[in-house]
Coordinates of C-alpha atoms in Angstrom, one line a residue:
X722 CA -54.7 -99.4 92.1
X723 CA -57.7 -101.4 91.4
X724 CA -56.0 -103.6 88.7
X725 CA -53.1 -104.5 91.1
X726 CA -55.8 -105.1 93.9
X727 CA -57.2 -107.6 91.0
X728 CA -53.8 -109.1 89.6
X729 CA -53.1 -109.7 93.7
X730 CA -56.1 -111.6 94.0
X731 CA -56.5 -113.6 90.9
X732 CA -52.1 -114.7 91.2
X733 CA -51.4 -114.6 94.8
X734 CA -48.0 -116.5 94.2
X735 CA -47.0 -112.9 92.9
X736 CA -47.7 -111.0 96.6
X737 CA -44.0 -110.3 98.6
X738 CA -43.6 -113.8 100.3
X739 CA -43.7 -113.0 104.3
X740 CA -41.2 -113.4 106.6
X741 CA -41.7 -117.4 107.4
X742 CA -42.0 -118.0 104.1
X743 CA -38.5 -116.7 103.4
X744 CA -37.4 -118.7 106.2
X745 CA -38.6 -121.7 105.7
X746 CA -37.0 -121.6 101.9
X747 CA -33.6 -120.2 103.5
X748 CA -33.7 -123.4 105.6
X749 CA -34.9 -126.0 102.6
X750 CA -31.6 -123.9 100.8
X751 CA -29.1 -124.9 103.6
X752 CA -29.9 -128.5 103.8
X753 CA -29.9 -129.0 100.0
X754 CA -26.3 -127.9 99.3
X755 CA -25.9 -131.2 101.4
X756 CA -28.8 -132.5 99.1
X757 CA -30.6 -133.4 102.6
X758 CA -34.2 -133.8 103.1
X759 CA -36.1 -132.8 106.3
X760 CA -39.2 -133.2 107.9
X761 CA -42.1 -130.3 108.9
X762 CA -40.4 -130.2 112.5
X763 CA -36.7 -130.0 111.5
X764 CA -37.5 -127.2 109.3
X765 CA -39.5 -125.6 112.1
X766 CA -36.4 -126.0 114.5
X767 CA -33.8 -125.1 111.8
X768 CA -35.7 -122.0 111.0
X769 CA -32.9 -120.0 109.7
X770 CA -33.3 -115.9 110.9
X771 CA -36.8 -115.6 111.4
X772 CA -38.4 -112.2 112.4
X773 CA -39.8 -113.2 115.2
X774 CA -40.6 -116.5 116.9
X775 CA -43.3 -118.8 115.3
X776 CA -45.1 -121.9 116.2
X777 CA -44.6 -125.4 114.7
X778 CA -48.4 -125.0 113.8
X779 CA -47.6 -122.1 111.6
X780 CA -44.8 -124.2 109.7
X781 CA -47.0 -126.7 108.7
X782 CA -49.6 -124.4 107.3
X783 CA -47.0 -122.4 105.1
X784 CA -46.6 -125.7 103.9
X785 CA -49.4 -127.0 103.0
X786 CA -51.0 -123.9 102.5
X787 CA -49.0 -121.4 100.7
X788 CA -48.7 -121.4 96.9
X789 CA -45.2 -119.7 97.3
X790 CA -43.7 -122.5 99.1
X791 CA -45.7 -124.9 96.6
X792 CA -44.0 -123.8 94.1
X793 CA -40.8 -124.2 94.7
X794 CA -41.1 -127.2 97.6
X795 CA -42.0 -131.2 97.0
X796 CA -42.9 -133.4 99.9
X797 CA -42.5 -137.2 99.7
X798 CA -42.5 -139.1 102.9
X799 CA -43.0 -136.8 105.4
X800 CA -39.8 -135.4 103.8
X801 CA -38.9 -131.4 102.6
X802 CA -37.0 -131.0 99.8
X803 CA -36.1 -128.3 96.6
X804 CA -37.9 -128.6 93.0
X805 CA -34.7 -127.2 91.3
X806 CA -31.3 -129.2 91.8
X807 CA -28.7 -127.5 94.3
X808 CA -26.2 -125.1 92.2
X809 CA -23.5 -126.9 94.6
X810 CA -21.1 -129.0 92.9
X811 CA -18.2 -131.2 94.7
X812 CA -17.7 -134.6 96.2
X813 CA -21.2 -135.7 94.7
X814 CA -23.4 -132.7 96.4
X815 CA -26.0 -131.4 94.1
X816 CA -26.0 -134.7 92.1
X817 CA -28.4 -136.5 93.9
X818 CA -32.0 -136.6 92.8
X819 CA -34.7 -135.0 94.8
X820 CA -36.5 -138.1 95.0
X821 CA -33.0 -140.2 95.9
X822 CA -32.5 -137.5 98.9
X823 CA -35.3 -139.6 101.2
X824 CA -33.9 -143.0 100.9
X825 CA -30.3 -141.3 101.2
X826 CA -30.9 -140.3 104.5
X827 CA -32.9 -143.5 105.5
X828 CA -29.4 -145.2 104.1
X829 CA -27.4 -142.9 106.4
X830 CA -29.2 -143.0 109.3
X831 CA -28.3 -146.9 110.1
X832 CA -25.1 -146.6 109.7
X833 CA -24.7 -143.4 112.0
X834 CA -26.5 -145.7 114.3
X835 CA -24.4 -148.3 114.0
X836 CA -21.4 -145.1 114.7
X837 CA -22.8 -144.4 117.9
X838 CA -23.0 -147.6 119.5
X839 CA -19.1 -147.7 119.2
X840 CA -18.9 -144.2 120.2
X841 CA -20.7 -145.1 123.4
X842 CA -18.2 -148.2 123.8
X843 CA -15.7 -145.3 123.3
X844 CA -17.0 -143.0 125.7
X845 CA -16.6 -145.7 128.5
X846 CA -12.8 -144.8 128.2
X847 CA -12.8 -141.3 128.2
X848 CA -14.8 -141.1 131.1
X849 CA -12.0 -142.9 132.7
X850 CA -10.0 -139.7 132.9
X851 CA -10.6 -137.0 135.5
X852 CA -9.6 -134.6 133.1
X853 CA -11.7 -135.1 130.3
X854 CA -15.1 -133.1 131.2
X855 CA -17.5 -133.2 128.1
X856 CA -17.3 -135.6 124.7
X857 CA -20.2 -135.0 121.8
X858 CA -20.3 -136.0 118.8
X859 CA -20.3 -133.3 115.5
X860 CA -20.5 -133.0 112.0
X861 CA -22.2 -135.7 110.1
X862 CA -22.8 -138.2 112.9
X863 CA -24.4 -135.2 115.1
X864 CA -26.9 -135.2 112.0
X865 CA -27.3 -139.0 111.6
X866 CA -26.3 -138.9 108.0
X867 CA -23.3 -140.5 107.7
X868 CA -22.1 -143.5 105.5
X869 CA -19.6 -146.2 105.6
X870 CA -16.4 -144.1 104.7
X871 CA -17.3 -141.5 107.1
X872 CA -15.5 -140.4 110.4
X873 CA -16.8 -139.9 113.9
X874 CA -16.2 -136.6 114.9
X875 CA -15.7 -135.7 117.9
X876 CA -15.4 -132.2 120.4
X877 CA -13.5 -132.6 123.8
X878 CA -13.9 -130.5 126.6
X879 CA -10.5 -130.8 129.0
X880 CA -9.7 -129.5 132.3
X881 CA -7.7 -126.1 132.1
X882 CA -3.8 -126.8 131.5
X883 CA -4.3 -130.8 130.9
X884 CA -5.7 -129.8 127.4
X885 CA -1.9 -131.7 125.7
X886 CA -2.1 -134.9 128.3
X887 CA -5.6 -135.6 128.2
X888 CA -5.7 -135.2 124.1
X889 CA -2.7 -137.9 124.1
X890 CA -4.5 -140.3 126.5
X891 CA -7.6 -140.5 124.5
X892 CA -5.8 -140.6 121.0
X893 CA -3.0 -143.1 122.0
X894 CA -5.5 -146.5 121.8
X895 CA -6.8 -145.2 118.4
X896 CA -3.8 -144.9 116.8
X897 CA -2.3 -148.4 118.3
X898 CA -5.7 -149.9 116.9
X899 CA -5.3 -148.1 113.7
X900 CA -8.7 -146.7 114.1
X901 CA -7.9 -143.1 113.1
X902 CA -8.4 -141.2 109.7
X903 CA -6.3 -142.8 107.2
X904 CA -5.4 -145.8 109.2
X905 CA -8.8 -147.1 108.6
X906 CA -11.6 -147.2 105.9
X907 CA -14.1 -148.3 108.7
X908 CA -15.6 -145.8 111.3
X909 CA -12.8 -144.1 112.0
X910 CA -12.8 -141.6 115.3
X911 CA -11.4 -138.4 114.4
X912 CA -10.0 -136.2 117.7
X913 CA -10.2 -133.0 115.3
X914 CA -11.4 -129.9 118.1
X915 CA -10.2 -130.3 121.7
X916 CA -11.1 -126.8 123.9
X917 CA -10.4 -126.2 127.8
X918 CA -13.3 -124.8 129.8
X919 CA -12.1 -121.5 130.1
X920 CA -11.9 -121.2 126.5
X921 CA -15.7 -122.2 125.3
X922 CA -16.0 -118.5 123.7
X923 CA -16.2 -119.2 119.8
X924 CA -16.9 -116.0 118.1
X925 CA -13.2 -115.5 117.4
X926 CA -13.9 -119.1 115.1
X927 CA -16.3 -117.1 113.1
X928 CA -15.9 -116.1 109.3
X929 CA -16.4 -112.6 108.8
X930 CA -18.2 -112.8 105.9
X931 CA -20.6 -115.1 107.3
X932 CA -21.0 -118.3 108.8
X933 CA -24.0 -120.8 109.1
X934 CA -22.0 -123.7 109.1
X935 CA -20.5 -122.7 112.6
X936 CA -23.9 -121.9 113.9
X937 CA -25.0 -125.3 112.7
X938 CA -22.4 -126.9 114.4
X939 CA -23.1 -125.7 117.5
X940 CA -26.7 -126.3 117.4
X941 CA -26.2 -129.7 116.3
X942 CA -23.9 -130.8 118.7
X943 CA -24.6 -134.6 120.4
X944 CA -23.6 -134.7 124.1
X945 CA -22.1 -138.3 125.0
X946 CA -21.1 -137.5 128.6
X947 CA -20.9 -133.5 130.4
X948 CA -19.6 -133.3 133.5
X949 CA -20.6 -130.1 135.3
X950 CA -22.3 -128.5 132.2
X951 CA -19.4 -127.6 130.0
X952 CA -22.0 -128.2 126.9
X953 CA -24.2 -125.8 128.3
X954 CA -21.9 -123.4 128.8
X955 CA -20.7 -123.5 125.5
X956 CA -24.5 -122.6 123.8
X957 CA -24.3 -119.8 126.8
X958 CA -21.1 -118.7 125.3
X959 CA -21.9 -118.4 122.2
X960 CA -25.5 -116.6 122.4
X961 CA -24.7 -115.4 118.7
X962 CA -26.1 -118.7 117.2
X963 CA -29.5 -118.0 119.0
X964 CA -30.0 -115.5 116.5
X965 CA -29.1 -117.0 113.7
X966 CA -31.2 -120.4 114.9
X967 CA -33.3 -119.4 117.4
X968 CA -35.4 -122.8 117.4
X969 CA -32.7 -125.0 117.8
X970 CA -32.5 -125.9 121.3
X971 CA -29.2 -127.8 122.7
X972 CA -29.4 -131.0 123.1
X973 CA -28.7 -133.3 126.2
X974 CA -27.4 -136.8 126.7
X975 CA -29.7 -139.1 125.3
X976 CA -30.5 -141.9 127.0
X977 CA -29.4 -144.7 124.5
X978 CA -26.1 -143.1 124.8
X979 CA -25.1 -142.8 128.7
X980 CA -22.9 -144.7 129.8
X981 CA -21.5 -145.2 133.8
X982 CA -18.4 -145.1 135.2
X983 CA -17.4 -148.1 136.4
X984 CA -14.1 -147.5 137.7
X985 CA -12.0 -144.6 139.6
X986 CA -11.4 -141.8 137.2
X987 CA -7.4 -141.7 136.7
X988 CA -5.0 -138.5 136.0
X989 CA -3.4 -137.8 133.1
X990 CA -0.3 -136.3 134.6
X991 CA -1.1 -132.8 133.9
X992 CA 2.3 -131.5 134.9
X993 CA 3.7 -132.7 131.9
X994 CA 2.6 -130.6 129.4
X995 CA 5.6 -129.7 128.1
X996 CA 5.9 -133.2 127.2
X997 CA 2.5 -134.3 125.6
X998 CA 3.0 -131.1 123.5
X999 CA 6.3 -132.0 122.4
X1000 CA 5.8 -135.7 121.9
X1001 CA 2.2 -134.6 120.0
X1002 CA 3.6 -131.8 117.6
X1003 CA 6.3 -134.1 116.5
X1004 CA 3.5 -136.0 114.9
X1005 CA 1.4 -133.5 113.1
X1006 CA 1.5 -133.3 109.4
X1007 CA 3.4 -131.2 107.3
X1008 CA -0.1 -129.5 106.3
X1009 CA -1.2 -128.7 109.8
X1010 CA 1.6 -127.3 111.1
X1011 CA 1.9 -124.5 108.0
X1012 CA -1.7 -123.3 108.9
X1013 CA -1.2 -123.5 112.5
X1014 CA -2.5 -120.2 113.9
X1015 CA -2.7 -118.7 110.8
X1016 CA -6.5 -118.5 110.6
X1017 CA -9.6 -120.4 112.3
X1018 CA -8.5 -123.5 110.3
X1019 CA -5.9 -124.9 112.8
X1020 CA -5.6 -123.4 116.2
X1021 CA -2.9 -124.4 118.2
X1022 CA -2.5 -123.2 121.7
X1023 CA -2.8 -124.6 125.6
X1024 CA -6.6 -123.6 125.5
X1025 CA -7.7 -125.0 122.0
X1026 CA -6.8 -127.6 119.7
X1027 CA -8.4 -127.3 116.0
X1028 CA -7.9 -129.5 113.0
X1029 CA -9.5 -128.5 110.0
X1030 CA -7.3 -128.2 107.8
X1031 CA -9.9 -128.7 105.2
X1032 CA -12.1 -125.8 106.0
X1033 CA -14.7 -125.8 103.9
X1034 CA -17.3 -123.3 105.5
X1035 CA -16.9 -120.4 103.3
X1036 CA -17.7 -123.0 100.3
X1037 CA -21.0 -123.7 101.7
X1038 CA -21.6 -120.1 102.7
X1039 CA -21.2 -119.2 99.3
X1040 CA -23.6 -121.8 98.0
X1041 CA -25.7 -121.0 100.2
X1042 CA -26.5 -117.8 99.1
X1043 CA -26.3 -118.6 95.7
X1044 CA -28.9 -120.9 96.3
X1045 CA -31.4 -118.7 97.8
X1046 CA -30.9 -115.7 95.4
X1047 CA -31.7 -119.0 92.7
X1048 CA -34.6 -119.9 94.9
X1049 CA -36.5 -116.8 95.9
X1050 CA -36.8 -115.4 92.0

C-alpha cells in the first residue's frame, strides 16, 4: 500500500485521469479528426459528456495544470490541439500538421466571413416569403472554417404544408444564377435540409450506434432570421444533445447578420403542392432518389426535405472513438 501511495506521488501522470480531464481530451479528439484547433473557452463549451457541470475556471486549470493533459495536449496561440496526428485519413484530414492547424483556421475564418456577408444579402430574399420562418446557416460555415471550394449550408424552417413551394421559391434564383453545387466553384449555397415546424423532432435522424456529429450540428447551428422561435424550438425538441453537450448553448441572430424586411412578405402559393413536388422531383438526381427514404441520408416527405446523400457521420463516429481509445493510453 505504502509503495503505491509512493509511486502515486513521485508519477502523478500515472493516477486515473478525473472526469474533466477525460472530457476535455474527448473534446480535443472530436475536433482533431477535422484536424481543428480550439481555444480554452471552445473546449469549455464543447465539453463533450461531462459528469457534472464545471466552470470555465476549472478548464483552464486542467490545462495548465494537469500533467495528464500535458502530456498529450500542445498550446500555440491561445490554440488547443493533439501531440499525436489524428488516425483519420480522407479528403486531407489527419494530414495537416499540429502547428499548420492554427493558421488553417485563421485561413478559413476570412473566407467564411467573406460567406456570410453573401448569405446575409441572401437572407434579404428569403425573408421575402411569408412562408419561410427560420434560415441558419450549418456545417462548416456555422463553424467559421470554410475555404474557397466550400458550400454554404443552409437549414430551412417552412410553414406546415408550403414545405414543396417555399423550397422552389428560394432555390429557383440559385439555379438561374448557377450558384448552386456543381454549377459553381465559388461560394455556392446548398438548400440540402428543409423541415416544417411541426416536424423539428430529430431523434428519429439519429444513428443508433452513436452520433456526435448530429449533436454538433445542432449545437452549432447560426440563426440568420427566426420568426416566432422555430430555432428555439428545435434545441427544445431535441433535449437529447444537452446531454451529450451540455455547455453549448444555442445561439441567436447576431447582429452583423440581421437583416430587415423591406418589403411586404409575398405567398408562395401553397396550394400547389402537388405541383412544386412534381416539378422538384423531376429534377433530383438519380443518386437521391435511390436512397430516398431508405435511411436518415435522404428524407423525402411533406414535413422534411434531407439531402445528404454523402453521409458521412458514422465515418467520423468511428474515428472518433478510435481516436480517444489512441489518446487516453
Amino acid at each position: 500500500m505504502l509503495y503505491l501511495v509512493i509511486l502515486v506521488i513521485l508519477f502523478p501522470c500515472m493516477s486515473s485521469p478525473t472526469d474533466l480531464e477525460q472530457s476535455i481530451l474527448r473534446t480535443l479528439c472530436w475536433f482533431a479528426v477535422f484536424d481543428q484547433s480550439i481555444t480554452g473557452f471552445e473546449i469549455w463549451k464543447w465539453l463533450v459528456e461531462p459528469a457534472r457541470a464545471y466552470d470555465l475556471s476549472e478548464v483552464y486549470r486542467v490545462l495548465e495544470g494537469s500533467e495528464w493533459v500535458k502530456s498529450r495536449v500542445q498550446e500555440e496561440g491561445g490554440y488547443y490541439v493533439l501531440h499525436s496526428p489524428s488516425p483519420y485519413k480522407g479528403e486531407g484530414r489527419g494530414e495537416v500538421l499540429r502547428r499548420e492547424a492554427v493558421s488553417l483556421r485563421s485561413r478559413n475564418y476570412l473566407d467564411a466571413t467573406k460567406k456570410f456577408r453573401k448569405l446575409k444579402r441572401a437572407s434579404h430574399y428569403f425573408r421575402l416569403f411569408s412562408s419561410t420562418r427560420a434560415v441558419a446557416a450549418v456545417n462548416s460555415i456555422a463553424w467559421m472554417n470554410t475555404n474557397e471550394k466550400s458550400d454554404i449550408d443552409l437549414f430551412v424552417v417552412t410553414k406546415p404544408k408550403s414545405i414543396w413551394s417555399t423550397r422552389f421559391w428560394m432555390v429557383a434564383p440559385f439555379i438561374a444564377l448557377r450558384k448552386r453545387p456543381g454549377a459553381s466553384n465559388q461560394d455556392p449555397f446548398c438548400f440540402s435540409f428543409f423541415a416544417t415546424s411541426n416536424a423539428l423532432a430529430m431523434d428519429h435522424l439519429r444513428l443508433k450506434e452513436g452520433d456526435h456529429y448530429f449533436a454538433f450540428w445542432l449545437k452549432s447551428i447560426v440563426p440568420m432570421f427566426d420568426h416566432d422561435g422555430h430555432l428555439e424550438k428545435l434545441q427544445d425538441e431535441n433535449a437529447w444533445a444537452d446531454h451529450m453537450l451540455p455547455n453549448a448553448s444555442p445561439r441567436t441572430v447576431h447582429p452583423l447578420h440581421k437583416t430587415s424586411l423591406t418589403f411586404p412578405t409575398f405567398p408562395t402559393f401553397p396550394t400547389f403542392q402537388t405541383f412544386y413536388r412534381s416539378l422538384s422531383q423531376k429534377r433530383f438526381p438519380i443518386a437521391i432518389r435511390n436512397l430516398a427514404n431508405k435511411d436518415s441520408r435522404v428524407v423525402i416527405s411533406d414535413d422534411m426535405l434531407k439531402f445528404h446523400e454523402t453521409d458521412r457521420r458514422a465515418e467520423f463516429e468511428e474515428a472518433y472513438c478510435t481516436f480517444v481509445k489512441q489518446t487516453m493510453v
